[in-house]
Tab-separated table of C-alpha atoms and ligand atoms in Angstrom:
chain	number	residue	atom	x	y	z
Z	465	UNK	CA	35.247	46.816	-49.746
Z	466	UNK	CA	36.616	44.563	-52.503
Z	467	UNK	CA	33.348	42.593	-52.953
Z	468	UNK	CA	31.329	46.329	-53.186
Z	469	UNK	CA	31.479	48.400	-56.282
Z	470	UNK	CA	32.977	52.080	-55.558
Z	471	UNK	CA	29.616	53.832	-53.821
Z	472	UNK	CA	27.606	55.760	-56.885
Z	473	UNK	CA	28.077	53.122	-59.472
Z	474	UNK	CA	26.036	50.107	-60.008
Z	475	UNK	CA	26.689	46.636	-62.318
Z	476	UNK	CA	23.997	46.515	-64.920
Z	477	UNK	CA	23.637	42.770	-64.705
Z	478	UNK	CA	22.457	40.732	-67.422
Z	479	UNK	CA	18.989	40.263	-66.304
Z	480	UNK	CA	19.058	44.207	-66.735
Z	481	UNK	CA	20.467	44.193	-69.965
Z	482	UNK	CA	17.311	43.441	-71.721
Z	483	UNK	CA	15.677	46.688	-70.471
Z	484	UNK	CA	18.739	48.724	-71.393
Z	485	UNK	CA	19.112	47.572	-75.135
Z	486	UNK	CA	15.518	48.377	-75.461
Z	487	UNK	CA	15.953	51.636	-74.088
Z	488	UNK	CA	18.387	52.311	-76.622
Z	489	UNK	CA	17.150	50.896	-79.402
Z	490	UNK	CA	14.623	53.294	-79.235
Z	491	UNK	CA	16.405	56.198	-78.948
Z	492	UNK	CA	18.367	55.044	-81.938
Z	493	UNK	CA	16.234	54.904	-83.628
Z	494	UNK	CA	14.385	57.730	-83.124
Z	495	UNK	CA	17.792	60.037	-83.755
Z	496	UNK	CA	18.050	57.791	-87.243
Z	497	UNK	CA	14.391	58.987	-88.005
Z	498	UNK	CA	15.668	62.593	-86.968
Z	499	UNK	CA	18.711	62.332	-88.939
Z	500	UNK	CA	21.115	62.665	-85.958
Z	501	UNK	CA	24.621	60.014	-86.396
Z	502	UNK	CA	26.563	58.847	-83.267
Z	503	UNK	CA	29.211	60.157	-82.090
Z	504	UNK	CA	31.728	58.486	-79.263
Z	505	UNK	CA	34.048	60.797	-77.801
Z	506	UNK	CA	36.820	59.427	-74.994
Z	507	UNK	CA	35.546	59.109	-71.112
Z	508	UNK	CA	38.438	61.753	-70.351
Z	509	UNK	CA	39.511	64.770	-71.333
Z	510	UNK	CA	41.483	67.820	-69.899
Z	511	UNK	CA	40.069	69.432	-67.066
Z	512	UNK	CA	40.460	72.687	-68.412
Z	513	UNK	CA	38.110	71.787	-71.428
Z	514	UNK	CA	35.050	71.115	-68.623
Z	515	UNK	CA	36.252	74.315	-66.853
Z	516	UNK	CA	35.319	76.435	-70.188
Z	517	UNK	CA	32.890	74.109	-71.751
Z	518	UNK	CA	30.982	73.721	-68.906
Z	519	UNK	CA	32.165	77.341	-66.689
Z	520	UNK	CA	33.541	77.390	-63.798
Z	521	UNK	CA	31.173	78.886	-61.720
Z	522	UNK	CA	28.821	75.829	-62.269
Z	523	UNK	CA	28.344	73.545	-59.357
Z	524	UNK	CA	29.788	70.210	-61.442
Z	525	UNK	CA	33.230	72.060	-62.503
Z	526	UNK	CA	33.625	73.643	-58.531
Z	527	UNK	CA	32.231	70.573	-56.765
Z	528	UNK	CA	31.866	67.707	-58.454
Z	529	UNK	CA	34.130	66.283	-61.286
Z	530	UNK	CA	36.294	63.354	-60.900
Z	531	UNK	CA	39.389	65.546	-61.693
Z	532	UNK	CA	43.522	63.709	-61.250
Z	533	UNK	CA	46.999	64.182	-62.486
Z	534	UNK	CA	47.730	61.549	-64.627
Z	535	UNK	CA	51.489	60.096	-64.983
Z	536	UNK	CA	52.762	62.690	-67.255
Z	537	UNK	CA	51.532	65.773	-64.722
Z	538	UNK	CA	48.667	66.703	-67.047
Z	539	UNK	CA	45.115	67.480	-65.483
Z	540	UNK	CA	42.703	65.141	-66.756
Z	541	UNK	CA	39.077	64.676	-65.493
Z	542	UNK	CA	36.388	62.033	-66.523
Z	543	UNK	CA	33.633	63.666	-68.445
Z	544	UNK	CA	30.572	65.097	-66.096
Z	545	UNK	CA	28.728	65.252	-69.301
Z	546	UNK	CA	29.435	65.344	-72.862
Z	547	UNK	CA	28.496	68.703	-74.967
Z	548	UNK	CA	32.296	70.036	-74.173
Z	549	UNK	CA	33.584	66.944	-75.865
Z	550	UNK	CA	31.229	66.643	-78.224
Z	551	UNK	CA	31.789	70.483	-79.378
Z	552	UNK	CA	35.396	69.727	-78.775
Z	553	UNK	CA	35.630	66.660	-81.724
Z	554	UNK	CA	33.205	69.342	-83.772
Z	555	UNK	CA	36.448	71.516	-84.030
Z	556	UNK	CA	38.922	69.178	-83.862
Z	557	UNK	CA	37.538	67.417	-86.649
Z	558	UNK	CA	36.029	70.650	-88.666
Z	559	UNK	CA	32.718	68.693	-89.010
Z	560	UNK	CA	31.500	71.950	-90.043
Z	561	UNK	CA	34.175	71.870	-93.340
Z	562	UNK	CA	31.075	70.917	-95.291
Z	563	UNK	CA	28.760	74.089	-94.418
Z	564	UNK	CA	26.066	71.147	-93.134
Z	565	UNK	CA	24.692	71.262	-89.761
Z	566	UNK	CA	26.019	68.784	-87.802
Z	567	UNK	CA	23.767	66.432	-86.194
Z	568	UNK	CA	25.221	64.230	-83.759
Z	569	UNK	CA	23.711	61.513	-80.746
Z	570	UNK	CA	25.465	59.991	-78.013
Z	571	UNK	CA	25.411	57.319	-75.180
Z	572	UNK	CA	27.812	56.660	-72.958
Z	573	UNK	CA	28.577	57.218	-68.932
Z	574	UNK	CA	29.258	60.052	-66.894
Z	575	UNK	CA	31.067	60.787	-63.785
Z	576	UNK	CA	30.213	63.480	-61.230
Z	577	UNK	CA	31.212	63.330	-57.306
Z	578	UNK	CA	27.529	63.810	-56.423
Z	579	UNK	CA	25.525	62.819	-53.375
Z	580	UNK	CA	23.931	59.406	-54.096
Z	581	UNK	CA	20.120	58.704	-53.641
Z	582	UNK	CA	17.732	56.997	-56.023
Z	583	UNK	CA	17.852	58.294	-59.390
Z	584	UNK	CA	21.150	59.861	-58.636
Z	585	UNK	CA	24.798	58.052	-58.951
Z	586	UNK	CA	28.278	59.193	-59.596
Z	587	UNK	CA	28.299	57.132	-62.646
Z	588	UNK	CA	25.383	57.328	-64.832
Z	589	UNK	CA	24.304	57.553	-68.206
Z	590	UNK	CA	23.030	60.183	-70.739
Z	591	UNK	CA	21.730	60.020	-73.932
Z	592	UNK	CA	21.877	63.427	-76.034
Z	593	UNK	CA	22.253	64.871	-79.172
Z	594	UNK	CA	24.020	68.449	-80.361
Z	595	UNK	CA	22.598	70.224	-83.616
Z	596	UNK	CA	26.080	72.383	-84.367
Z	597	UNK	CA	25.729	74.847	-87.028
Z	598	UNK	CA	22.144	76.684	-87.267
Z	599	UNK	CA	20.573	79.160	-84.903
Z	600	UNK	CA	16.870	78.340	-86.634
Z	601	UNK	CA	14.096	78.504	-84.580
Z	602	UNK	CA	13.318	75.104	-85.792
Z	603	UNK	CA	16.264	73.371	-84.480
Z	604	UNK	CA	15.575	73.944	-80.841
Z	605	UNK	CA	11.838	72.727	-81.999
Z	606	UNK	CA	13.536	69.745	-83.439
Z	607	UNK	CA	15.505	68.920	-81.030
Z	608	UNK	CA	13.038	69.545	-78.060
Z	609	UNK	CA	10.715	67.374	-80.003
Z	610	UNK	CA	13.313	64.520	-80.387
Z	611	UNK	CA	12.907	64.356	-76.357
Z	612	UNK	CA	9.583	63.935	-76.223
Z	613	UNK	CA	9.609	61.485	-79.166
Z	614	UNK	CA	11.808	59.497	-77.234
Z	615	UNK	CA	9.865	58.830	-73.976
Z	616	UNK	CA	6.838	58.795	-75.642
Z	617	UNK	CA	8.117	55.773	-78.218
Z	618	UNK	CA	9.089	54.432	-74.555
Z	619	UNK	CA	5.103	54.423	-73.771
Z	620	UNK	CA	6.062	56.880	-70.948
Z	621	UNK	CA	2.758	59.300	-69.673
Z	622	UNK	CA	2.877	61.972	-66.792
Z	623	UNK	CA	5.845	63.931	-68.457
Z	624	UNK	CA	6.703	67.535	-67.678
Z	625	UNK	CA	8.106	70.009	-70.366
Z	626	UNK	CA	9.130	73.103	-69.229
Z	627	UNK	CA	10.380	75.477	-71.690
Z	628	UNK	CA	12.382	79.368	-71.136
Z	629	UNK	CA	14.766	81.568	-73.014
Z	630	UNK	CA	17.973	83.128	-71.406
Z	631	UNK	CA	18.281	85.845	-73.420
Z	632	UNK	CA	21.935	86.290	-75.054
Z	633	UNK	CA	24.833	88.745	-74.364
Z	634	UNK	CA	22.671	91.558	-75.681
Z	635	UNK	CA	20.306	91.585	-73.275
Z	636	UNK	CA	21.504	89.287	-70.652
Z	637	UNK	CA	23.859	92.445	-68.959
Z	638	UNK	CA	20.556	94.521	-68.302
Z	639	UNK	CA	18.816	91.339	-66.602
Z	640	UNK	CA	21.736	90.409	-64.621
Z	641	UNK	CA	21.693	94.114	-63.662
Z	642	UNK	CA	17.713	93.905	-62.154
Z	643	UNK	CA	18.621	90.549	-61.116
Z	644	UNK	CA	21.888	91.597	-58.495
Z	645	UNK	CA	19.471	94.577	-57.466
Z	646	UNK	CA	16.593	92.443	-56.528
Z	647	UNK	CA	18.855	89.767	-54.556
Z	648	UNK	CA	21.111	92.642	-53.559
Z	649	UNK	CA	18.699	93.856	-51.096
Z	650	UNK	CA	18.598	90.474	-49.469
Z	651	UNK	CA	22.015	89.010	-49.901
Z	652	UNK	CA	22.284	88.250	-46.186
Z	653	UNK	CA	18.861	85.974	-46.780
Z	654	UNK	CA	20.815	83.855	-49.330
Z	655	UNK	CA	22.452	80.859	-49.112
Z	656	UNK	CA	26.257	81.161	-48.892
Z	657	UNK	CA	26.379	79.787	-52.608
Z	658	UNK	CA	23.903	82.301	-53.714
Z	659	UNK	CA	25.737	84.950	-51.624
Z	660	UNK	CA	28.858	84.311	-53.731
Z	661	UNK	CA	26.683	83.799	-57.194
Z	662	UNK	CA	25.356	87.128	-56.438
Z	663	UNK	CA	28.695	88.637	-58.014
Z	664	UNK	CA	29.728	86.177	-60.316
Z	665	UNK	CA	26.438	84.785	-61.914
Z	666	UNK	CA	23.491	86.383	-60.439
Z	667	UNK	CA	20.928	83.770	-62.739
Z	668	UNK	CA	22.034	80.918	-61.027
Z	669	UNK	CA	20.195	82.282	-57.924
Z	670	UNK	CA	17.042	81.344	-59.428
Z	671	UNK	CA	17.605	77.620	-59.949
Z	672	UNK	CA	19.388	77.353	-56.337
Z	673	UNK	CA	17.981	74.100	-54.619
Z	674	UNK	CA	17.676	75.818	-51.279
Z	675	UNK	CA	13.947	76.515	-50.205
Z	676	UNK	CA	14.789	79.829	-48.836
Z	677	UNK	CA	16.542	80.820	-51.833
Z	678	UNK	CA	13.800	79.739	-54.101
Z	679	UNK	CA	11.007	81.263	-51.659
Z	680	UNK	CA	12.835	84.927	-52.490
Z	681	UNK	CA	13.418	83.906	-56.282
Z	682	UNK	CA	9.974	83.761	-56.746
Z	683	UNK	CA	9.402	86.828	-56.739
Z	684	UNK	CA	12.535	88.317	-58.899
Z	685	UNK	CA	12.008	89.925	-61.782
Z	686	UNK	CA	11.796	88.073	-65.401
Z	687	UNK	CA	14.351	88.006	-68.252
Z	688	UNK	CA	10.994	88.346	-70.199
Z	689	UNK	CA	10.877	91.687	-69.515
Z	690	UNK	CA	14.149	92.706	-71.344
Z	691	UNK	CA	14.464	90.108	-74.217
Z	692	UNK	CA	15.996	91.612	-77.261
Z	693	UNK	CA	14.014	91.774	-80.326
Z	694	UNK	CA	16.119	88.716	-81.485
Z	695	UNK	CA	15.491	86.325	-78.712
Z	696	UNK	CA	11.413	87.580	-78.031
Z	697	UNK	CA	11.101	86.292	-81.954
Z	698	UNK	CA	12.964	83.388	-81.786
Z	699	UNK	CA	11.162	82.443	-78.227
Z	700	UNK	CA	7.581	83.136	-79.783
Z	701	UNK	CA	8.660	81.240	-83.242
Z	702	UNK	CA	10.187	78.129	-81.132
Z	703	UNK	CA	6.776	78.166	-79.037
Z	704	UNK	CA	4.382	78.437	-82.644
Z	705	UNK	CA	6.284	75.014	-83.810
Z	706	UNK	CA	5.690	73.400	-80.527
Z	707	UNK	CA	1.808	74.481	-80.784
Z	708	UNK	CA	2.080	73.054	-84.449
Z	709	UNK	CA	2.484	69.667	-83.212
Z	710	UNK	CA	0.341	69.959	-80.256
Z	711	UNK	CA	3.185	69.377	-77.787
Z	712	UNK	CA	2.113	70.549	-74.102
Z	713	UNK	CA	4.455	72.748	-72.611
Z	714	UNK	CA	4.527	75.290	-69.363
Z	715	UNK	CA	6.726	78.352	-69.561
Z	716	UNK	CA	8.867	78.451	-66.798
Z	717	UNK	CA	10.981	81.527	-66.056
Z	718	UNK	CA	13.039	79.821	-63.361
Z	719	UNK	CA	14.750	77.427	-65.803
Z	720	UNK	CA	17.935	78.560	-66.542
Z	721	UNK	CA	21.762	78.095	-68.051
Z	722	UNK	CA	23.519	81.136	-66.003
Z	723	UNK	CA	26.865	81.262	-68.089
Z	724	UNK	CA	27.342	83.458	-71.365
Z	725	UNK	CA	27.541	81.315	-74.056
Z	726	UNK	CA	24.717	79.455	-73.318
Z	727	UNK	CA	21.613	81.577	-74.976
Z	728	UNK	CA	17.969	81.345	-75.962
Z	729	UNK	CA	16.068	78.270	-75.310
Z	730	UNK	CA	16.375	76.324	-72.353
Z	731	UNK	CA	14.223	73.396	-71.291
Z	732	UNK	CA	13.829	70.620	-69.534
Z	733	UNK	CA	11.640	67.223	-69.445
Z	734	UNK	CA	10.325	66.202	-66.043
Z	735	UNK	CA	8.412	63.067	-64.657
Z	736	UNK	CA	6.980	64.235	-61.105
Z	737	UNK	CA	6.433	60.519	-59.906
Z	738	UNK	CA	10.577	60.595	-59.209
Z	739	UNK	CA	10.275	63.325	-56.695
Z	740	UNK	CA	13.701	65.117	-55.658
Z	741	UNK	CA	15.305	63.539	-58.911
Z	742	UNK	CA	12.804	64.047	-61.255
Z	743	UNK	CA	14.396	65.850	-64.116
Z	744	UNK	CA	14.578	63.502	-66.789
Z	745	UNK	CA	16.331	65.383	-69.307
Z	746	UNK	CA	17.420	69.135	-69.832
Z	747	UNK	CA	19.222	71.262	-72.451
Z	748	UNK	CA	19.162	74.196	-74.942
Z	749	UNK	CA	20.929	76.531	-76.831
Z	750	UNK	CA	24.638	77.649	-76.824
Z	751	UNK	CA	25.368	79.938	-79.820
Z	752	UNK	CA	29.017	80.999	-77.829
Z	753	UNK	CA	30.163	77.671	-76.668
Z	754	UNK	CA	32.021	76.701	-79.974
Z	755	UNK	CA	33.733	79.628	-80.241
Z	756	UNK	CA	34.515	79.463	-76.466
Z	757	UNK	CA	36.101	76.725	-77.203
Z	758	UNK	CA	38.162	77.664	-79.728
Z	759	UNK	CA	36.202	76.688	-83.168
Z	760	UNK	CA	34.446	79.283	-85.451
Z	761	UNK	CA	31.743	81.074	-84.478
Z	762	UNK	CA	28.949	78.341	-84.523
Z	763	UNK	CA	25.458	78.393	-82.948
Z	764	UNK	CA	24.386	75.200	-81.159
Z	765	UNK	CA	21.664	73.094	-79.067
Z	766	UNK	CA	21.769	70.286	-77.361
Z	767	UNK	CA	20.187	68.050	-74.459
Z	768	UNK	CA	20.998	65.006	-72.191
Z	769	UNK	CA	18.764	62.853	-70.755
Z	770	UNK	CA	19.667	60.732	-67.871
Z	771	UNK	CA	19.290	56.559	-68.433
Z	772	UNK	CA	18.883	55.405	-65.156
Z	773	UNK	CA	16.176	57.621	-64.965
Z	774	UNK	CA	14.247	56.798	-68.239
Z	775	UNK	CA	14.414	53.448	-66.819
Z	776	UNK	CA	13.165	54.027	-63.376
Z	777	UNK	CA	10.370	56.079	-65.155
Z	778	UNK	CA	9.612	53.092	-67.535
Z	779	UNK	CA	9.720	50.893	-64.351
Z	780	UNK	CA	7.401	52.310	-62.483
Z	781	UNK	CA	4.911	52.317	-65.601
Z	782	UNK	CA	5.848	48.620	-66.341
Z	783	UNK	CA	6.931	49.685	-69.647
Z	784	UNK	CA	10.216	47.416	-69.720
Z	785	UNK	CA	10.168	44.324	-71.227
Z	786	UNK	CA	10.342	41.034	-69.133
Z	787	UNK	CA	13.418	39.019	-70.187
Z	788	UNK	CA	12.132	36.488	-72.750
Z	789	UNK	CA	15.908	35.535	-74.428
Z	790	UNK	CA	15.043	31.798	-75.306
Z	791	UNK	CA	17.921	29.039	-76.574
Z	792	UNK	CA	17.134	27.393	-79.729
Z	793	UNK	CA	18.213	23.918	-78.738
Z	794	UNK	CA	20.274	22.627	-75.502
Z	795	UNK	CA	22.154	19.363	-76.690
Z	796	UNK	CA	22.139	16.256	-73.996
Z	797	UNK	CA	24.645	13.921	-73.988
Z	798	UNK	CA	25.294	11.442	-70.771
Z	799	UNK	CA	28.433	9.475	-72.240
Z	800	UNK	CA	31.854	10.722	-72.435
Z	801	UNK	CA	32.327	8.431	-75.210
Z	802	UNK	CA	30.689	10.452	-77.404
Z	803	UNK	CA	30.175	13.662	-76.068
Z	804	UNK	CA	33.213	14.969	-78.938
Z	805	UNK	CA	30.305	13.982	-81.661
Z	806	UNK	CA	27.731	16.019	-79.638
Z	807	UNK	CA	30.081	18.794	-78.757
Z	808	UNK	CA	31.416	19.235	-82.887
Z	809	UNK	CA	26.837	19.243	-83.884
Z	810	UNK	CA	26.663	22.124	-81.064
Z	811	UNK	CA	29.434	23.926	-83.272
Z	812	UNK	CA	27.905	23.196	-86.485
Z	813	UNK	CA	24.475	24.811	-85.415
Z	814	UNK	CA	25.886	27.402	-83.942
Z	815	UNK	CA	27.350	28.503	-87.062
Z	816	UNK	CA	24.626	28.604	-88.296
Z	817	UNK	CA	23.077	31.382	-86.325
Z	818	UNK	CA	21.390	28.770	-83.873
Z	819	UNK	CA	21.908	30.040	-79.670
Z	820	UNK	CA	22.808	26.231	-78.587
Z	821	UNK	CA	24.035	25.188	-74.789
Z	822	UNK	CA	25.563	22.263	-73.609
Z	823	UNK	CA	26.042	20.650	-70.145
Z	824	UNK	CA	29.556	20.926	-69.211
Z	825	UNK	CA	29.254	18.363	-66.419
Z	826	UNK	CA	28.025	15.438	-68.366
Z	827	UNK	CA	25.551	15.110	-65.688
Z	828	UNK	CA	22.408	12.962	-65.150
Z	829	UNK	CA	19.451	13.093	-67.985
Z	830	UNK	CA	17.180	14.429	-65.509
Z	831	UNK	CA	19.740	17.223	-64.758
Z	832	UNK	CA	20.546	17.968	-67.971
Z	833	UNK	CA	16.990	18.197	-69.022
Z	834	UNK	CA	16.465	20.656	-65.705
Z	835	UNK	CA	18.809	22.943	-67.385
Z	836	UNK	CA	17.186	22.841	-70.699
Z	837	UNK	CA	14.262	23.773	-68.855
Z	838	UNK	CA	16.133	26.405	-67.293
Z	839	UNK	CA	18.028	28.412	-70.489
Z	840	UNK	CA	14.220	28.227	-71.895
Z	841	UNK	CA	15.365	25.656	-74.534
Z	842	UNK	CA	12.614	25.345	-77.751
Z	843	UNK	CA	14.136	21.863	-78.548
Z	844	UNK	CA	16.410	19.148	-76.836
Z	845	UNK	CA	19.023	17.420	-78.664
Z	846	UNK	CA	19.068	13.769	-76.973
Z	847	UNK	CA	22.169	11.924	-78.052
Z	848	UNK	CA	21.783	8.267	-76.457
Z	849	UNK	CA	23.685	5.493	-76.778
Z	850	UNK	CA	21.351	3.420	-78.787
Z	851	UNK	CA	20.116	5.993	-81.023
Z	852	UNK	CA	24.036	7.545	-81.655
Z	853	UNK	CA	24.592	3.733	-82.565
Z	854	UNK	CA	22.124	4.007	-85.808
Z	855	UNK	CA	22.954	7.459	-86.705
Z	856	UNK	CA	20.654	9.708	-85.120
Z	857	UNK	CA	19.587	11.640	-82.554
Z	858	UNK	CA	16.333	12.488	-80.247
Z	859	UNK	CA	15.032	15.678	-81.386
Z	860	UNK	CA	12.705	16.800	-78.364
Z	861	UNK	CA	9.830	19.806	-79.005
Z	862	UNK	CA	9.842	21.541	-75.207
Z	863	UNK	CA	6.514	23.807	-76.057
Z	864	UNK	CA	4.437	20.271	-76.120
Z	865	UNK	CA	6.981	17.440	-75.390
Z	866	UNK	CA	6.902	15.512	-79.061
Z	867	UNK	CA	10.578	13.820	-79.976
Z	868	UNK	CA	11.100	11.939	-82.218
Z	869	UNK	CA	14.101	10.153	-83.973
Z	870	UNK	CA	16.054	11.854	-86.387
Z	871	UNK	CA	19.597	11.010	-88.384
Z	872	UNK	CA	22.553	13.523	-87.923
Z	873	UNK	CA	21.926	14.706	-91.507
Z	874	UNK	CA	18.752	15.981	-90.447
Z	875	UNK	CA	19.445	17.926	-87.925
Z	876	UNK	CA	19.898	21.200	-89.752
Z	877	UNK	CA	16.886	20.622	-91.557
Z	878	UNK	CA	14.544	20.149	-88.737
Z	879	UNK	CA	16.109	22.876	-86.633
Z	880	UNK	CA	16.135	25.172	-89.507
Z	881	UNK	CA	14.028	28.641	-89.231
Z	882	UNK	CA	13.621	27.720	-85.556
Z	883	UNK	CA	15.366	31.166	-84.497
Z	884	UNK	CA	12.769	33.167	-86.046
X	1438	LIG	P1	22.544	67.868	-66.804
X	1438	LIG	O1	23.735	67.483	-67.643
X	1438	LIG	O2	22.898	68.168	-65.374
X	1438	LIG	O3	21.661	68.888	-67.463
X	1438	LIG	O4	21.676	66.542	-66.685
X	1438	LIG	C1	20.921	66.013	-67.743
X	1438	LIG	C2	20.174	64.808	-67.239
X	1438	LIG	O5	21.111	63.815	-66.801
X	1438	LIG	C3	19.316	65.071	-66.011
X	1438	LIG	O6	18.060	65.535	-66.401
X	1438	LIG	C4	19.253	63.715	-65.364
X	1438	LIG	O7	18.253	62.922	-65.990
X	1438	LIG	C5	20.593	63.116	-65.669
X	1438	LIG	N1	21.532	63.244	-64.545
X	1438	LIG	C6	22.287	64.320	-64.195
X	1438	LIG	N2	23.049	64.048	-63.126
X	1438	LIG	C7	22.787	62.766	-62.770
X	1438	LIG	C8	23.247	61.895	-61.737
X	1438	LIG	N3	24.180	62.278	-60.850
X	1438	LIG	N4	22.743	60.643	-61.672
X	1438	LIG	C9	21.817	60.224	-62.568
X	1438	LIG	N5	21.342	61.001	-63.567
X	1438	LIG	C10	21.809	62.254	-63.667
């Protein structure tokens, strides 16, 4: 139990790291080419903001948040995902003082008491961005696009989008009115989740994970049918940008966000090849959440996209690089005596932007050279007794074995430029 990390979470070790950084480069600096900034928010907040933010008739706020008392009695849970934060620092902070829409990115971990399988942990990470502060048409384009960019920068093929609109408070009542007569008929067919969603939020029946229920949702009636004139325009103008670009896209009337504030567009990115987990990210538009929440009336849209994911995705299509981190020069030195003159050049190149290593052990040539072999060393630093005795050093070339002699002032010189 000590010697196991708590089950759901994983160590990203540093032969991983590579593949991560890369990962995120990208998406950094796709969201730079976008215009989105970062934004880091804390990895707690109060429960109650989740419970709102998120609703509480959502599966993560009734099931699965990592939710405690801390010392001083307060409820505090450890964010299952981070638009209620996000929106939260949005009003704290009045980012919308300057009139601009805000445009904000984020990476960081989340924590939800799920079921773990592959592609699905307790800890994992998102990337996303929120657009806070225009209901355009062009935004939810924009920010479905910035998706796509993403995983397509990554080299990834085989992706899914699948784009819907939820309607808003205008026309969601009449739909949720069609929707508990349909399933009303055959409430005692529905899961006991669905049974109880039937009364509270009657739209979550359609995304239900249980065959059964998603045999009968099949057939229920669309939210198509009674869009306002608001949210048929901004459905058909959101699908004309997509076209613009030549994005592929399937409508799909099953994908919903069954809580109020959320409104509009909805969509989600999927790569098939990951089976049961296979959504790779999801989001869309809130125009009530701020205002839930206690800001000004502010529209919004947002998505996350799950890490792990992107990177068993990128695995599987051997996008990821292989971890090439080389050491500009490992220094050898066999003899205590003057192993302080060896140790004070490693320092010297080091600040100078050189990656250097050193044997700690003072061990044998041949070991010593083993290692250099092993860090991927692109010179050797020999400091023998003889040479140390004239001044100089053995300066060793590892891509085709040349050395030669050199004198401590050269040193810089010849290693100069060698990090680039
Ligand atoms: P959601 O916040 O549920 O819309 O999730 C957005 C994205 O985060 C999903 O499409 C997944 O890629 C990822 N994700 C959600 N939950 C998990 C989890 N438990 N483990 C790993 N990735 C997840």
């Amino acid at each position: 139990m000590l010697t196991n990390a708590p089950r759901g979470t994983k160590d990203i070790l540093p032969s991983e790291i590579n593949a991560w950084r890369y990962v995120e480069d990208v998406l950094r600096k796709v969201c730079a080419e976008f215009g989105f900034k970062e934004i880091r928010t804390p990895i707690f907040e109060h429960t109650e903001l989740f419970q709102r933010g998120i609703g509480d008739t959502t599966d993560v706020v009734e099931k699965e948040m990592y939710t405690f008392l801390d010392r001083g009695e307060r409820s505090i849970t450890l964010r299952p995902e981070n638009t209620a934060s996000v929106v939260r620092a949005f009003v704290e902070h009045k980012l919308y003082a300057d009139g601009q829409i805000a445009k904000l990115f984020y990476i960081g971990s989340m924590f939800r008491y799920d079921r773990p399988q592959a592609g699905r942990y307790r800890e994992f990470h998102q990337f996303g961005i929120e657009a806070l502060g225009s209901d355009s048409p062009s935004v939810d384009a924009e920010s479905i696009l910035l998706a796509i960019t993403v995983l397509q920068r990554l080299g990834l093929k085989d992706l899914q989008l699948k784009i819907n609109t939820v309607g808003c408070p205008n026309c969601r009542p009449q739909y949720r009115k069609l929707l508990q007569d349909f399933f009303g008929t055959k409430s005692q067919e529905l899961c006991e989740d669905c049974q109880s969603r039937l009364t509270r939020n009657p739209m979550r029946i359609l995304d239900c994970k249980n065959p059964h229920c998603h045999e009968i949702a099949m057939n229920a009636p669309f939210l198509t049918d009674c869009l306002c004139d608001d949210c048929r325009s901004h459905f058909e103008e959101v699908k004309k940008l997509l076209d613009a670009v030549g994005v592929h896209y399937e409508v799909d009337h099953s994908l919903v966000r069954g809580l109020d504030y959320y409104t509009k567009t909805a969509f989600e990115v999927q790569y098939p090849p990951l089976g049961a987990q296979s959504a790779v990210a999801g989001g869309g538009r809130y125009d009530g959440l701020v205002e839930e929440i206690g800001g000004p009336a502010t529209s919004g849209i947002g998505f996350a996209m799950g890490l792990e994911r992107v990177l068993l995705a990128s695995e599987k299509q051997n996008l990821l690089p292989q971890n090439t981190e080389m050491t500009d020069a490992f220094v050898v030195c066999t003899n205590k005596e003057i192993f302080q003159s060896a140790f004070n050049i490693v320092m010297k190149l080091r600040d100078r932007g050189l990656k250097v290593e050193f044997d700690y052990t003072l061990g044998s040539m041949k070991s010593q050279m083993k290692k250099a072999n092993k860090v991927q060393a692109k010179y050797v630093l020999i400091f023998g007794d003889d040479e140390f005795a004239r001044g100089s050093v053995i300066l060793k070339n590892m891509a085709n074995s040349e050395q030669k002699e050199i004198t401590f002032e050269n040193i810089f010189s010849e290693l100069q430029g060698v990090e680039k």
